[in-house]
């Protein structure tokens, strides 16, 4: 860890919404510029598995600088996030944080969990569009001396209550309909009738994303240049999702599904002590209707302020609803993707990183 990262600061930020965000003692604020050095490759890689739906994929716009709400605009016109650029104003590539994104190949046999492609396999640097990995990776790169791998396995338009439903999830009844349990072949059906099969099953995306992430971990020579066979550790999981669960049935079930997801991911990756962080997120402010219900369910799993004592010290839920930026200060008007606002995506990632560092320290 560099000298700046050892600053013993312990501060608390009070956000405009009244939300309290703890800043990890070993992570300075604001973040310093990366020194350009590679990580020590003799040490096991710290792996962070990142999952969710389209906002985890990332729609934060990088440029151009004339576009309000783009990252270039925020850096060059607003003077923010200067640690991301060098003295000449060029983006800094982190040689100590690897960013890999693997994703389903659309079409074909949905039962084939091996059909996936590499979306990103590169050192962390702003390019095109980005998700929470950019801010998260900046924090983790400063926090760890070890190599860091951000392993994103996800695709857009997926719900926790159907596509990402974890193994072991049971059916439930809501307003005269039966909703799917894991491996059911319809998402819901009338009580007393049989489900009509569709070409999908409950939890199929969970199965695929986990399989794709594990495939990367079995082939680290391809995905982490310079890998010397030193092994890896699943240090944590990062979750950002919620938009497609905005219905009475799925929003009401979200908290239960989320608790089960946390436990199941740790089991499936044989990492019972891995930390888990998540951000509130439905692609809208999450202050009313089903969006608010989902945000409250997400905050309920926080280990300090939530409802589950077993998550104390190992799960943090970060409220990011104050990071909503309106369309008039953003690249586009597309609410479910936070109007492509770079500040929203970057700040969400950095807060998730600081939450993870707080758990790890």
PDB file of N, CA, C and O in Angstrom, residues 1-7 26 28 32-35 94 141-145:
ATOM      1  N   UNK A   1       0.842  -1.190   0.000  1.00  0.00           N
ATOM      2  CA  UNK A   1       0.000   0.000   0.000  1.00  0.00           C
ATOM      3  C   UNK A   1       0.881   1.245   0.000  1.00  0.00           C
ATOM      4  O   UNK A   1       1.860   1.327   0.721  1.00  0.00           O
ATOM      5  N   UNK A   2       0.559   2.207  -0.859  1.00  0.00           N
ATOM      6  CA  UNK A   2       1.422   3.383  -0.923  1.00  0.00           C
ATOM      7  C   UNK A   2       1.231   4.267   0.300  1.00  0.00           C
ATOM      8  O   UNK A   2       0.314   4.098   1.097  1.00  0.00           O
ATOM      9  N   UNK A   3       2.122   5.252   0.449  1.00  0.00           N
ATOM     10  CA  UNK A   3       2.118   6.051   1.668  1.00  0.00           C
ATOM     11  C   UNK A   3       0.839   6.845   1.841  1.00  0.00           C
ATOM     12  O   UNK A   3       0.332   7.009   2.953  1.00  0.00           O
ATOM     13  N   UNK A   4       0.280   7.315   0.710  1.00  0.00           N
ATOM     14  CA  UNK A   4      -0.967   8.078   0.826  1.00  0.00           C
ATOM     15  C   UNK A   4      -2.094   7.208   1.347  1.00  0.00           C
ATOM     16  O   UNK A   4      -2.955   7.666   2.091  1.00  0.00           O
ATOM     17  N   UNK A   5      -2.066   5.931   0.939  1.00  0.00           N
ATOM     18  CA  UNK A   5      -3.147   5.031   1.351  1.00  0.00           C
ATOM     19  C   UNK A   5      -3.043   4.649   2.815  1.00  0.00           C
ATOM     20  O   UNK A   5      -3.943   4.039   3.371  1.00  0.00           O
ATOM     21  N   UNK A   6      -1.918   4.971   3.464  1.00  0.00           N
ATOM     22  CA  UNK A   6      -1.745   4.633   4.869  1.00  0.00           C
ATOM     23  C   UNK A   6      -2.144   5.769   5.802  1.00  0.00           C
ATOM     24  O   UNK A   6      -1.988   5.677   7.010  1.00  0.00           O
ATOM     25  N   UNK A   7      -2.624   6.860   5.210  1.00  0.00           N
ATOM     26  CA  UNK A   7      -3.050   7.971   6.049  1.00  0.00           C
ATOM     27  C   UNK A   7      -4.145   7.491   6.989  1.00  0.00           C
ATOM     28  O   UNK A   7      -5.128   6.904   6.578  1.00  0.00           O
ATOM     29  N   UNK A  26      -8.180   3.393   5.794  1.00  0.00           N
ATOM     30  CA  UNK A  26      -6.993   3.194   4.984  1.00  0.00           C
ATOM     31  C   UNK A  26      -7.138   3.753   3.572  1.00  0.00           C
ATOM     32  O   UNK A  26      -6.262   3.552   2.736  1.00  0.00           O
ATOM     33  N   UNK A  28      -7.625   7.240   1.507  1.00  0.00           N
ATOM     34  CA  UNK A  28      -7.697   8.694   1.625  1.00  0.00           C
ATOM     35  C   UNK A  28      -8.849   9.276   0.835  1.00  0.00           C
ATOM     36  O   UNK A  28      -9.345   8.684  -0.119  1.00  0.00           O
ATOM     37  N   UNK A  32      -5.898   9.705  -4.213  1.00  0.00           N
ATOM     38  CA  UNK A  32      -4.717  10.214  -4.909  1.00  0.00           C
ATOM     39  C   UNK A  32      -4.597   9.611  -6.306  1.00  0.00           C
ATOM     40  O   UNK A  32      -5.283   8.633  -6.640  1.00  0.00           O
ATOM     41  N   UNK A  33      -3.739  10.175  -7.091  1.00  0.00           N
ATOM     42  CA  UNK A  33      -3.467   9.664  -8.431  1.00  0.00           C
ATOM     43  C   UNK A  33      -2.671   8.364  -8.341  1.00  0.00           C
ATOM     44  O   UNK A  33      -1.773   8.223  -7.518  1.00  0.00           O
ATOM     45  N   UNK A  34      -3.008   7.415  -9.183  1.00  0.00           N
ATOM     46  CA  UNK A  34      -2.288   6.146  -9.233  1.00  0.00           C
ATOM     47  C   UNK A  34      -0.838   6.385  -9.642  1.00  0.00           C
ATOM     48  O   UNK A  34      -0.549   7.185 -10.527  1.00  0.00           O
ATOM     49  N   UNK A  35       0.074   5.671  -8.993  1.00  0.00           N
ATOM     50  CA  UNK A  35       1.503   5.883  -9.243  1.00  0.00           C
ATOM     51  C   UNK A  35       2.028   5.182 -10.484  1.00  0.00           C
ATOM     52  O   UNK A  35       3.210   5.285 -10.812  1.00  0.00           O
ATOM     53  N   UNK A  94      -4.692   1.896 -14.878  1.00  0.00           N
ATOM     54  CA  UNK A  94      -4.219   1.220 -13.659  1.00  0.00           C
ATOM     55  C   UNK A  94      -3.651  -0.144 -14.031  1.00  0.00           C
ATOM     56  O   UNK A  94      -4.391  -1.033 -14.442  1.00  0.00           O
ATOM     57  N   UNK A 141      -7.657  -0.555  -5.795  1.00  0.00           N
ATOM     58  CA  UNK A 141      -6.265  -0.478  -6.212  1.00  0.00           C
ATOM     59  C   UNK A 141      -5.392   0.207  -5.182  1.00  0.00           C
ATOM     60  O   UNK A 141      -4.214  -0.159  -4.994  1.00  0.00           O
ATOM     61  N   UNK A 142      -5.929   1.206  -4.513  1.00  0.00           N
ATOM     62  CA  UNK A 142      -5.179   1.882  -3.453  1.00  0.00           C
ATOM     63  C   UNK A 142      -5.182   1.070  -2.161  1.00  0.00           C
ATOM     64  O   UNK A 142      -4.224   1.135  -1.391  1.00  0.00           O
ATOM     65  N   UNK A 143      -6.240   0.329  -1.939  1.00  0.00           N
ATOM     66  CA  UNK A 143      -6.369  -0.409  -0.684  1.00  0.00           C
ATOM     67  C   UNK A 143      -5.442  -1.622  -0.637  1.00  0.00           C
ATOM     68  O   UNK A 143      -4.867  -1.941   0.407  1.00  0.00           O
ATOM     69  N   UNK A 144      -5.294  -2.315  -1.767  1.00  0.00           N
ATOM     70  CA  UNK A 144      -4.552  -3.570  -1.799  1.00  0.00           C
ATOM     71  C   UNK A 144      -3.132  -3.405  -2.331  1.00  0.00           C
ATOM     72  O   UNK A 144      -2.900  -2.659  -3.292  1.00  0.00           O
ATOM     73  N   UNK A 145      -2.203  -4.130  -1.756  1.00  0.00           N
ATOM     74  CA  UNK A 145      -0.881  -4.312  -2.353  1.00  0.00           C
ATOM     75  C   UNK A 145      -0.932  -5.417  -3.400  1.00  0.00           C
ATOM     76  O   UNK A 145      -0.149  -5.429  -4.346  1.00  0.00           O
TER      77      UNK A 145
END
